[in-house]
Structure formats: C-alpha cells, structure tokens
Short mmCIF file of C-alpha atoms and ligand atoms in Angstrom, two decimals:
data_model
loop_
_atom_site.label_atom_id
_atom_site.label_comp_id
_atom_site.label_asym_id
_atom_site.label_seq_id
_atom_site.Cartn_x
_atom_site.Cartn_y
_atom_site.Cartn_z
CA MET A 244 79.72 124.57 39.47
CA ASN A 245 82.75 124.57 41.76
CA PRO A 246 82.56 127.77 43.92
CA TRP A 247 86.17 128.62 43.06
CA THR A 248 85.45 128.45 39.32
CA GLN A 249 82.22 130.43 39.89
CA GLU A 250 84.18 133.10 41.77
CA LEU A 251 86.82 133.28 39.00
CA TRP A 252 84.14 133.64 36.31
CA ARG A 253 82.57 136.40 38.36
CA LEU A 254 85.92 138.27 38.63
CA LEU A 255 86.53 137.75 34.94
CA GLY A 256 83.06 139.14 34.16
CA VAL A 257 83.72 142.26 36.25
CA LEU A 258 87.08 142.80 34.56
CA LEU A 259 85.58 142.34 31.06
CA LEU A 260 82.77 144.76 31.86
CA ALA A 261 85.31 147.29 33.20
CA LEU A 262 87.44 146.77 30.09
CA GLY A 263 84.41 147.40 27.82
CA ILE A 264 83.48 150.54 29.71
CA GLY A 265 87.17 151.64 29.68
CA LEU A 266 87.40 151.18 25.91
CA PHE A 267 84.16 153.03 25.44
CA ALA A 268 85.20 155.87 27.80
CA GLY A 269 88.82 155.95 26.55
CA SER A 270 90.42 155.12 29.93
CA VAL A 271 90.97 151.40 30.27
CA ALA A 272 93.29 151.52 33.32
CA TRP A 273 90.90 153.66 35.40
CA ALA A 274 87.96 151.53 34.42
CA LEU A 275 89.82 148.34 35.45
CA VAL A 276 90.83 149.88 38.81
CA ALA A 277 87.25 151.04 39.40
CA GLY A 278 85.96 147.55 38.45
CA LEU A 279 88.37 145.84 40.85
CA ALA A 280 87.51 148.32 43.62
CA LEU A 281 83.80 147.60 43.15
CA TYR A 282 84.52 143.87 43.21
CA LEU A 283 86.48 144.27 46.49
CA VAL A 284 83.69 146.35 48.07
CA TRP A 285 81.21 143.68 47.10
CA GLN A 286 83.45 140.95 48.64
CA GLY A 287 83.84 143.08 51.77
CA TRP A 288 80.03 143.43 52.01
CA ARG A 289 79.61 139.61 51.76
CA LEU A 290 82.35 139.09 54.36
CA HIS A 291 80.60 141.56 56.66
CA ARG A 292 77.27 139.67 56.33
CA LEU A 293 79.08 136.39 57.04
CA HIS A 294 80.74 137.85 60.13
CA ALA A 295 77.44 139.30 61.35
CA TRP A 296 75.76 135.89 60.95
CA LEU A 297 78.61 134.02 62.70
CA SER A 298 78.76 136.42 65.63
CA HIS A 299 75.01 136.94 66.22
CA ASN A 300 72.92 134.02 65.09
CA PRO A 301 74.90 131.09 63.77
CA ARG A 302 71.95 128.82 64.83
CA HIS A 303 69.82 130.41 62.01
CA GLU A 304 70.13 129.57 58.34
CA PRO A 305 73.22 131.27 56.78
CA PRO A 306 72.66 134.40 54.60
CA GLU A 307 72.38 133.92 50.82
CA LEU A 308 75.93 134.96 49.79
CA GLY A 309 76.49 132.83 46.71
CA GLY A 310 79.92 131.83 45.36
CA LEU A 311 82.83 131.02 47.61
CA TRP A 312 81.48 132.85 50.66
CA GLY A 313 78.12 131.18 50.27
CA GLU A 314 79.79 127.77 50.18
CA PHE A 315 81.89 128.70 53.20
CA ALA A 316 78.80 129.80 55.16
CA TYR A 317 76.96 126.61 54.18
CA GLN A 318 79.87 124.37 55.38
CA VAL A 319 80.17 126.28 58.67
CA SER A 320 76.46 126.01 59.28
CA ARG A 321 76.54 122.24 58.51
CA LEU A 322 79.42 121.70 60.97
CA ALA A 323 77.65 123.78 63.62
CA ARG A 324 74.48 121.72 63.14
CA GLN A 325 76.45 118.46 63.51
CA GLU A 326 78.22 119.77 66.60
CA ARG A 327 74.88 120.78 68.17
CA LYS A 328 73.48 117.32 67.51
CA ARG A 329 76.56 115.69 69.04
CA LYS A 330 76.35 117.95 72.11
CA LYS A 331 72.67 117.16 72.55
CA LYS A 332 73.37 113.44 72.38
CA LEU A 333 76.26 113.76 74.85
CA ALA A 334 74.16 115.85 77.23
CA LYS A 335 71.46 113.17 77.10
CA VAL A 336 73.97 110.39 77.89
CA LEU A 337 75.50 112.50 80.66
CA GLY A 338 72.05 113.26 82.04
CA ARG A 339 71.17 109.57 82.11
CA PHE A 340 74.51 108.79 83.76
CA TYR A 341 73.97 111.44 86.47
CA ASP A 342 70.37 110.27 86.95
CA SER A 343 71.52 106.68 87.49
CA LEU A 344 74.25 107.80 89.91
CA ALA A 345 71.74 109.97 91.75
CA ALA A 346 69.35 107.01 92.03
CA MET A 347 72.06 104.76 93.52
CA PRO A 348 71.48 103.83 97.17
CA ASP A 349 75.25 104.05 97.78
CA ALA A 350 77.04 107.36 98.23
CA VAL A 351 79.28 108.34 95.29
CA VAL A 352 81.67 111.29 95.66
CA SER A 353 84.13 112.33 92.97
CA LEU A 354 87.34 113.80 94.43
CA ASP A 355 90.24 115.59 92.75
CA ALA A 356 93.92 114.80 93.29
CA ASP A 357 93.88 116.70 96.64
CA TYR A 358 90.70 114.95 97.82
CA ASN A 359 88.56 118.05 97.27
CA ILE A 360 84.94 117.28 96.45
CA GLU A 361 84.03 117.80 92.78
CA TRP A 362 80.62 116.16 92.62
CA PHE A 363 78.42 113.89 94.73
CA ASN A 364 75.06 112.12 94.44
CA GLN A 365 71.98 112.39 96.65
CA ALA A 366 72.92 109.37 98.75
CA ALA A 367 76.20 111.12 99.67
CA GLY A 368 74.10 113.96 101.08
CA ARG A 369 71.97 111.50 103.05
CA LEU A 370 74.78 109.23 104.33
CA LEU A 371 77.73 111.62 104.62
CA GLY A 372 75.85 114.88 105.20
CA LEU A 373 77.39 116.64 102.17
CA LYS A 374 75.74 119.84 100.91
CA LYS A 375 76.05 121.80 97.65
CA ILE A 376 78.26 124.44 99.29
CA ASP A 377 80.73 121.69 100.22
CA ARG A 378 82.01 121.44 96.64
CA ASN A 379 85.73 122.18 96.30
CA ARG A 380 86.28 121.49 100.02
CA ARG A 381 88.50 118.66 101.24
CA VAL A 382 86.43 115.63 102.14
CA THR A 383 88.29 115.05 105.45
CA ASN A 384 87.28 118.57 106.60
CA LEU A 385 83.65 117.52 106.27
CA VAL A 386 83.76 113.85 107.32
CA ARG A 387 85.96 114.18 110.37
CA ASP A 388 86.88 110.60 111.13
CA PRO A 389 90.53 109.56 111.63
CA ARG A 390 89.76 106.24 109.92
CA LEU A 391 88.96 108.09 106.68
CA SER A 392 92.19 110.13 106.92
CA GLU A 393 94.14 106.90 107.47
CA CYS A 394 92.42 105.31 104.50
CA LEU A 395 93.31 108.27 102.24
CA ALA A 396 96.93 108.17 103.44
CA SER A 397 97.30 104.43 102.77
CA ASP A 398 100.10 103.48 100.35
CA ASP A 399 98.17 100.66 98.76
CA THR A 400 96.14 102.83 96.36
CA SER A 401 94.53 99.83 94.67
CA ASN A 402 92.84 98.63 97.84
CA ARG A 403 91.77 101.42 100.17
CA SER A 404 88.73 100.81 102.31
CA CYS A 405 87.56 101.40 105.87
CA ALA A 406 84.49 101.30 108.09
CA LEU A 407 83.05 104.62 109.29
CA THR A 408 80.19 105.78 111.43
CA SER A 409 77.93 108.08 109.43
CA PRO A 410 78.41 111.74 110.52
CA VAL A 411 74.63 112.18 110.05
CA ASP A 412 73.40 109.27 112.17
CA ASP A 413 75.66 107.31 114.51
CA ARG A 414 73.45 104.21 114.13
CA ILE A 415 74.58 103.92 110.52
CA THR A 416 77.84 102.11 109.76
CA LEU A 417 79.36 102.78 106.37
CA HIS A 418 81.80 100.72 104.39
CA VAL A 419 83.92 103.20 102.43
CA ARG A 420 86.05 102.39 99.36
CA LEU A 421 88.33 104.69 97.44
CA VAL A 422 88.76 103.90 93.74
CA PRO A 423 91.31 105.76 91.57
CA PHE A 424 90.17 107.03 88.16
CA GLY A 425 91.13 109.56 85.46
CA LYS A 426 94.13 111.79 86.16
CA ASN A 427 94.83 111.35 89.88
CA GLN A 428 91.13 111.56 90.65
CA HIS A 429 89.29 109.33 93.10
CA LEU A 430 85.81 107.99 93.51
CA LEU A 431 84.70 107.60 97.11
CA LEU A 432 81.99 104.96 97.46
CA ALA A 433 80.16 104.54 100.76
CA ARG A 434 77.64 101.77 101.46
CA ASP A 435 75.31 101.48 104.43
CA VAL A 436 76.21 98.11 106.01
CA SER A 437 74.30 98.60 109.29
CA ARG A 438 71.71 95.94 108.44
CA LEU A 439 74.37 93.43 107.43
CA GLN A 440 76.27 94.14 110.62
CA GLN A 441 73.15 93.71 112.68
CA LEU A 442 72.40 90.34 111.05
CA GLU A 443 76.01 89.29 111.60
CA ARG A 444 75.71 90.32 115.27
CA VAL A 445 72.48 88.33 115.66
CA ARG A 446 74.16 85.27 114.11
CA ARG A 447 77.21 85.61 116.37
CA ASP A 448 75.09 86.10 119.50
CA PHE A 449 72.92 83.13 118.59
CA VAL A 450 75.90 80.81 118.15
CA ALA A 451 77.50 82.12 121.35
CA ASN A 452 74.27 81.73 123.36
CA VAL A 453 73.53 78.23 122.09
CA SER A 454 77.11 77.13 122.78
CA HIS A 455 76.97 78.66 126.23
CA GLU A 456 73.64 76.98 127.05
CA LEU A 457 74.94 73.60 125.85
CA ARG A 458 78.10 73.75 127.90
CA THR A 459 76.62 73.06 131.35
CA PRO A 460 74.41 70.06 130.42
CA LEU A 461 77.29 68.58 128.44
CA THR A 462 79.65 68.94 131.40
CA VAL A 463 77.12 67.21 133.67
CA LEU A 464 76.53 64.44 131.11
CA GLY A 465 80.28 63.97 130.56
CA GLY A 466 80.84 63.80 134.35
CA TYR A 467 78.20 61.09 134.84
CA LEU A 468 79.47 59.04 131.91
CA GLU A 469 83.03 59.32 133.16
CA THR A 470 81.92 58.09 136.58
CA LEU A 471 80.01 55.16 135.09
CA ASN A 472 82.90 54.19 132.82
CA GLY A 473 85.24 54.42 135.78
CA LEU A 474 83.37 51.72 137.71
CA PRO A 475 85.25 48.41 137.88
CA ALA A 476 84.25 45.71 135.38
CA SER A 477 83.01 43.57 138.28
CA ASP A 478 80.48 46.21 139.37
CA PRO A 479 77.07 44.51 139.09
CA ARG A 480 75.21 47.81 138.49
CA ILE A 481 76.40 47.94 134.87
CA ALA A 482 75.60 45.06 132.54
CA PRO A 483 78.75 44.06 130.58
CA GLU A 484 76.97 44.47 127.19
CA LEU A 485 76.28 48.14 128.07
CA ARG A 486 79.92 49.03 128.65
CA PRO A 487 80.94 49.60 124.96
CA THR A 488 77.86 51.80 124.50
CA LEU A 489 78.73 53.87 127.56
CA LYS A 490 82.29 54.30 126.27
CA ARG A 491 81.00 55.52 122.90
CA MET A 492 78.57 57.90 124.65
CA GLU A 493 81.41 59.41 126.66
CA ALA A 494 83.60 59.83 123.54
CA GLN A 495 80.75 61.58 121.69
CA THR A 496 80.07 63.83 124.69
CA ARG A 497 83.74 64.84 124.77
CA ARG A 498 83.56 65.60 121.04
CA MET A 499 80.53 67.83 121.55
CA GLN A 500 82.28 69.56 124.43
CA ALA A 501 85.28 70.24 122.21
CA LEU A 502 82.95 71.61 119.53
CA VAL A 503 81.17 73.90 121.99
CA THR A 504 84.52 75.13 123.37
CA ASP A 505 85.78 75.94 119.84
CA LEU A 506 82.52 77.67 118.87
CA LEU A 507 82.64 79.81 122.01
CA GLN A 508 86.26 80.70 121.35
CA LEU A 509 85.48 81.66 117.76
CA SER A 510 82.56 83.90 118.70
CA ARG A 511 84.72 85.54 121.38
CA LEU A 512 87.45 86.17 118.80
CA GLU A 513 84.89 87.64 116.41
CA SER A 514 83.04 89.91 118.79
CA ASP A 515 85.39 90.96 121.60
CA PRO A 516 87.78 93.74 120.72
CA PRO A 517 91.42 92.66 121.24
CA ARG A 518 92.26 92.77 124.94
CA GLU A 519 95.10 94.80 126.29
CA GLU A 520 98.17 93.46 124.61
CA GLU A 521 101.24 92.17 126.42
CA ARG A 522 104.80 91.30 125.46
CA VAL A 523 104.50 87.58 124.87
CA ASN A 524 107.69 85.62 125.44
CA LEU A 525 107.61 83.63 122.22
CA PRO A 526 110.36 81.05 122.87
CA ALA A 527 108.65 80.03 126.12
CA LEU A 528 105.18 79.93 124.56
CA ILE A 529 106.30 77.93 121.52
CA ALA A 530 108.30 75.51 123.69
CA ALA A 531 105.17 74.88 125.78
CA VAL A 532 103.12 74.23 122.62
CA ALA A 533 105.79 71.83 121.34
CA GLU A 534 105.83 69.99 124.65
CA GLU A 535 102.06 69.49 124.61
CA ALA A 536 102.10 68.34 120.97
CA GLY A 537 105.12 66.18 121.76
CA GLN A 538 103.07 64.06 124.14
CA LEU A 539 100.53 63.32 121.38
CA ALA A 540 103.34 62.77 118.87
CA ALA A 541 105.01 60.27 121.20
CA GLU A 542 101.84 58.15 121.15
CA LYS A 543 102.14 58.00 117.34
CA HIS A 544 105.91 57.43 117.42
CA GLN A 545 106.43 60.67 115.51
CA GLN A 546 109.54 62.76 115.70
CA LEU A 547 108.80 66.36 116.73
CA GLU A 548 111.60 68.85 116.31
CA LEU A 549 111.60 72.35 117.80
CA ARG A 550 113.74 75.05 116.18
CA LEU A 551 113.84 78.42 117.92
CA GLU A 552 116.14 80.51 115.76
CA SER A 553 115.45 83.88 117.30
CA ARG A 554 114.45 84.99 120.79
CA ASP A 555 111.80 87.64 120.44
CA TRP A 556 108.79 88.92 122.22
CA LEU A 557 105.60 89.62 120.33
CA LEU A 558 102.93 92.19 121.15
CA GLY A 559 99.66 90.30 121.53
CA SER A 560 97.57 87.94 123.61
CA SER A 561 99.46 84.89 124.87
CA ARG A 562 96.21 82.95 125.37
CA GLU A 563 95.11 83.50 121.76
CA LEU A 564 98.57 82.85 120.32
CA HIS A 565 98.89 79.66 122.36
CA SER A 566 95.54 78.48 121.03
CA ALA A 567 96.47 79.20 117.38
CA PHE A 568 99.92 77.62 117.57
CA ALA A 569 98.56 74.60 119.47
CA ASN A 570 95.87 74.08 116.80
CA LEU A 571 98.49 74.01 114.05
CA ALA A 572 100.75 71.66 116.00
CA ALA A 573 97.83 69.35 116.88
CA ASN A 574 96.77 69.22 113.21
CA ALA A 575 100.30 68.25 112.17
CA VAL A 576 100.27 65.37 114.66
CA ARG A 577 96.71 64.40 113.74
CA TYR A 578 97.22 64.32 109.96
CA THR A 579 100.72 62.80 109.90
CA PRO A 580 100.92 59.01 109.97
CA GLU A 581 102.79 57.02 112.62
CA GLY A 582 106.56 57.52 112.54
CA GLY A 583 106.29 60.86 110.67
CA HIS A 584 108.43 63.95 111.21
CA ILE A 585 107.14 67.33 112.40
CA VAL A 586 109.11 70.59 112.71
CA ILE A 587 107.94 73.55 114.78
CA ARG A 588 110.00 76.62 113.96
CA TRP A 589 110.30 80.30 114.85
CA TYR A 590 112.64 82.59 112.94
CA ARG A 591 112.97 86.23 112.08
CA ASP A 592 114.03 88.10 108.94
CA ALA A 593 113.58 91.55 107.38
CA GLN A 594 109.90 90.82 106.65
CA GLY A 595 109.09 90.06 110.30
CA GLY A 596 108.74 86.99 112.51
CA HIS A 597 107.60 83.60 111.28
CA PHE A 598 106.04 80.72 113.19
CA GLU A 599 105.91 77.58 111.10
CA VAL A 600 104.66 74.03 111.51
CA GLU A 601 105.88 71.58 108.89
CA ASP A 602 105.00 67.93 108.57
CA ASP A 603 105.69 65.10 106.15
CA GLY A 604 102.15 63.78 106.43
CA ARG A 605 99.61 63.10 103.75
CA GLY A 606 99.41 66.67 102.45
CA ILE A 607 96.41 68.49 100.98
CA ALA A 608 95.30 68.68 97.33
CA PRO A 609 95.63 72.25 95.89
CA GLN A 610 91.87 72.72 95.29
CA HIS A 611 91.22 72.56 99.06
CA LEU A 612 93.92 75.01 100.19
CA HIS A 613 91.98 78.29 99.81
CA ARG A 614 88.96 76.91 101.73
CA LEU A 615 90.76 75.35 104.70
CA THR A 616 90.16 78.30 107.04
CA GLU A 617 86.38 78.21 106.48
CA ARG A 618 84.38 76.91 109.43
CA PHE A 619 83.71 73.18 109.26
CA TYR A 620 85.59 72.77 106.00
CA ARG A 621 87.35 69.45 105.99
CA VAL A 622 89.25 67.66 103.26
CA ASP A 623 88.11 64.32 104.55
CA GLU A 624 85.19 64.66 106.93
CA ASP A 625 85.22 61.12 108.31
CA ARG A 626 88.93 61.09 108.93
CA SER A 627 88.83 64.48 110.68
CA ARG A 628 86.05 63.28 113.01
CA GLU A 629 87.83 60.01 113.62
CA HIS A 630 90.91 62.03 114.73
CA GLY A 631 88.79 64.17 117.04
CA GLY A 632 88.83 67.32 114.88
CA THR A 633 86.03 69.87 115.16
CA GLY A 634 86.55 71.51 111.77
CA LEU A 635 87.08 74.88 113.48
CA GLY A 636 90.80 74.78 114.24
CA LEU A 637 92.08 76.68 111.21
CA ALA A 638 89.19 79.21 111.42
CA ILE A 639 90.39 79.98 114.97
CA VAL A 640 93.98 80.27 113.72
CA LYS A 641 92.90 82.73 111.00
CA HIS A 642 91.01 84.94 113.45
CA VAL A 643 93.81 84.98 116.00
CA LEU A 644 96.32 85.91 113.31
CA GLN A 645 94.06 88.68 111.99
CA ARG A 646 93.92 90.15 115.49
CA HIS A 647 97.73 90.16 115.47
CA GLU A 648 98.04 91.69 111.97
CA ALA A 649 99.55 88.40 110.84
CA GLU A 650 98.80 86.12 107.90
CA LEU A 651 98.62 82.39 107.34
CA HIS A 652 100.07 81.06 104.07
CA ILE A 653 99.42 77.35 103.66
CA SER A 654 101.53 75.31 101.28
CA SER A 655 101.15 71.59 100.77
CA GLN A 656 101.94 68.75 98.42
CA LEU A 657 99.72 65.73 98.28
CA GLY A 658 101.49 62.72 99.74
CA ARG A 659 104.56 64.74 100.78
CA GLY A 660 103.43 66.99 103.63
CA SER A 661 102.29 70.49 104.51
CA THR A 662 103.70 73.72 105.90
CA PHE A 663 101.63 76.26 107.80
CA PRO A 664 103.66 79.50 108.13
CA CYS A 665 102.25 82.41 110.17
CA ASP A 666 103.91 85.71 109.23
CA PHE A 667 103.96 88.49 111.85
CA PRO A 668 104.86 92.09 110.90
CA PRO A 669 108.11 93.53 112.35
CA ARG A 670 106.21 96.31 114.19
CA ARG A 671 104.75 93.69 116.56
CA LEU A 672 108.12 92.20 117.50
CA GLY A 673 110.57 93.23 120.17
CA GLU A 674 114.31 93.23 119.71
CA PRO A 675 115.78 89.81 120.51
CA ASP A 676 117.03 89.91 124.09
CA ALA A 677 119.71 87.32 123.39
CA ALA A 678 121.67 86.14 120.40
CA PRO A 679 120.13 83.16 118.61
CA ASP A 680 121.23 80.03 120.29
CA THR A 681 120.18 77.52 117.70
CA ASP A 682 121.88 74.50 119.21
CA ALA A 683 120.37 75.00 122.62
CA ALA A 684 117.05 75.94 121.19
CA THR A 685 116.85 72.99 118.86
CA ARG A 686 115.31 70.51 121.13
CA ALA A 687 113.15 67.59 120.45
CA ALA A 688 109.91 66.66 122.02
CA GLY A 689 108.15 63.35 121.66
CA SER A 690 109.80 60.13 120.77
CA GLY A 691 112.84 59.77 118.53
CA ALA A 692 114.23 63.17 119.55
CA ALA A 693 116.30 64.93 116.87
P1 LIG B 945 89.88 69.80 111.96
O1 LIG B 945 89.36 69.98 113.33
O2 LIG B 945 89.00 68.96 111.09
O3 LIG B 945 91.30 69.40 111.96
P2 LIG B 945 90.83 72.30 110.98
O4 LIG B 945 90.12 73.57 110.70
O5 LIG B 945 91.92 72.34 111.99
O6 LIG B 945 89.73 71.25 111.32
O7 LIG B 945 91.42 71.78 109.63
C1 LIG B 945 90.60 71.73 108.47
C2 LIG B 945 91.01 70.60 107.56
O8 LIG B 945 92.32 70.87 107.03
C3 LIG B 945 91.17 69.29 108.27
O9 LIG B 945 89.94 68.59 108.32
C4 LIG B 945 92.17 68.56 107.43
O10 LIG B 945 91.53 67.91 106.35
C5 LIG B 945 93.02 69.68 106.83
N1 LIG B 945 94.33 69.82 107.53
C6 LIG B 945 94.64 70.68 108.51
N2 LIG B 945 95.92 70.54 108.88
C7 LIG B 945 96.44 69.57 108.11
C8 LIG B 945 97.76 68.98 107.99
N3 LIG B 945 98.79 69.36 108.77
N4 LIG B 945 97.92 68.01 107.07
C9 LIG B 945 96.91 67.63 106.27
N5 LIG B 945 95.65 68.14 106.31
C10 LIG B 945 95.43 69.10 107.24
#
C-alpha cells in the first residue's frame, strides 16, 4: 500500500478508536484530543529514531519505522548506498590515475592560478627536488632558474616551454612545458632530455670532426688537380685523353670542398653560442651580397635589382648574416633560368625589418615548401647538383635566422617564381640613420640593370 494511504488509515484508526472511547466515556472531544496527542507522540518517537539513525550510523540498515517514516528511511538509505558505491568507484579511478601519474618517468606538477604547487608525482621529487612540505609554495621559489620565471611570464600561454638544468643534479637537462587546464590552473611537465642532448652532441661532434679531417686532404687534392689542369695543352706530361677526366676530378673535388665547408659552418652554427653581437650595417652588407650575386647573374644574363628602402643597422653577426643572405641570393640565381629577373630587397615596417629575395624562376611545388630547410632536401636532386648546390644552403639560412630571432617564410608558385622573406623583430633593429633614399638605393647589379 502507498505509505501516504497507510499513514492516513493509521490516523483514521486512532481517531475512530478515540471516538469510540469518547462515546463510551461520555467525553468525545477530550478523547479525540488525547488520541491525536498520542498519535503525535508516536510520530515524534519515530522521527527521533530516524534522526538518531541518520546522525549516528546511516551506514547500517535503517530502523523499522513502518509507514511514511519507514519509506523515507528506506529511500535515504538507498540513496546513501548508491552514493557510497559511486564514491568507491570514483576513488578507484582516481587512485589508478594517481598511480599512473606517479609511475610516469616525467615530472608532473599541478599548479594553481598563482603558480603555487598543488600536487606533484614522484618524478617531480626526483628531477625537480620537490618535497611534500613544498605544497602551496610558488614553484619559482623552489626551482630558482630565471628561464622558468621567463617561461611563466610568457604571453603565449598556449606554447610555453624552456630548457632547465635540474636543481638536484646539474648533469641533468630538463625540457619543461607548461600546459593550461581547468580554471586558470597549469600542469608543469618536465622531461629529462640529457641522453638525447648527449646523442645530439655526439652526432654534431662526429660531423664536425669528419668534415674537419676531410678538409686538408681535399685542399691538397684540389691544389694538385688545379695545377695539372693549368698546364698548357702542349705539355707532354699529360696525355690529351686524360684532360677531360682531370677536369671532372677537379670539379668533383671543388664540390666536396663546398660540402665540407657548409657542413662545418652548420655544425658551428649549431654548437657555438652566438658570438658577441655587433651593429651590422645592413645596406652595406646587402649591397655587397647583391654585387657578388650580380656577377653570377650577369653570366646568366639575368637582371638583378637591389631595393634598399630603409637604412638600418641590425644587432647580430655580420659573417653569419652575409652567409644567409648570400645563400638566398645564390639560390635565386641558380634556380632562375637565363634572362630571368631577381629582386633583393630590404624594408622596414611596424612588424620589424624584412630582407627578401624574389625571383621569377621555376618556383617550387607546395608539397616541398615545409621541407626545404631540412639538410640535403632537394626538390630536384640532379638539377641541384648540376648547379653546384650542396643541399645545405637553406638549413644554414634557417639556423642563422634562429640565432637572430628571425623567421624565414617561403612562398612560391610553380612556374612563376619564389620569394624568400626573412623577418627580423624590431628589437634587433637600430633607428634608421638617414631617411630612405629609394632612388639612390635602387641600383642594379648584373646585366640589364634596372
Ligand atoms: P641547394 O644547395 O640544393 O640549393 P638549398 O638548401 O639551398 O640546397 O635549397 C634546397 C632546395 O630548395 C634546392 O635543391 C632547390 O630545389 C630548392 N630551392 C631553393 N631556392 C630556390 C629558388 N629560389 N627557386 C626554386 N627552388 C629553390
């Protein structure tokens, strides 16, 4: 029966009993009042038992109360049982989650909005030296490295990472990433990259050593071949049928020398920290690059135009910048057919300074663009070799630009030409020391001057 109906029948029964007794005793009203009072006391007693059960041992079976209160106790106990089951399940999941985080070889630290430590795994203790008492303390007070403070202060919240030396062991290098989650919270992930770095160092040293060892014998070989090829055709010491072979040998030796030089330059760019930086006079440097490229362009009857639209200095290494700009200019000449048009340009705007080499050569298909700066990546291997390319030019450009906080953005259209813009940040540039003098600066090198 429905507990409400049961309760109503019970009340009705009490009232009827009281009425009967009242009629028998001759005082109906008093009997009804006494009946109701008894009913209320009984309800109060059941309520008291329910309260006692709820406040002391709700985990036990509810008391036998019957009626509405019994139903109420049963429903409460059912909900409590369900809730306990849910909690147990959640605790199990959470336990497994914490166990897996604890087992991770990488350090994981959860930080609140003010970068105070909320939780960390065992690896964080091992790699960052965090201890239990460090909870609720700011992470930068414990890992005192300015690179971490810089990383936390970075505006680009979607991509914050840095390299740190472990505060526990200075032989360990950590790669740290900060990932936002929840409400202004952050997850700090630190990975031990010492082994990777060591392997990278071994690779770099190996390439540098091999290149260095090859340089001397190649120079000697090149010198001898040059001497032999320089002998007059009438010289009886060289048989005429050997001459083409000797010429090819010299060309191949020069190619290997160029390769060794580029490899050495790349490993220097990778391993040496940037040298002391100077104020590089950009108009002069770019004009020199254009003049050198102009000589090659003249041989191919190409028109090479130089546009210096702003006269700035740039904080950096003139040797490295010269090498990067010369590589881009040489590529433009190399991959543009005879009679083509090349523009070398420097200009400045609110975003910074921009060096650009544009050509109307054969262009590059879009699927190659993102791989061009990889070592030895060539669109057309045979043609690159035939033009004397080493396959390392754009890799050198990328490294030089990285060392100058600049970026290379290649754009190209197959059959129509390519543009290689290098974008330098404004903080590296000095105020122009003269107003732009476009007419005077627009000079032409090579044949067919513009
Ligand atoms: P390489 O010594 O072969 O020129 P780079 O690293 O300088 O090596 O260039 C990589 C490849 O990019 C080249 O082999 C060539 O296919 C392509 N490339 C570079 N510059 C240009 C350009 N201006 N026009 C067309 N293709 C180019």
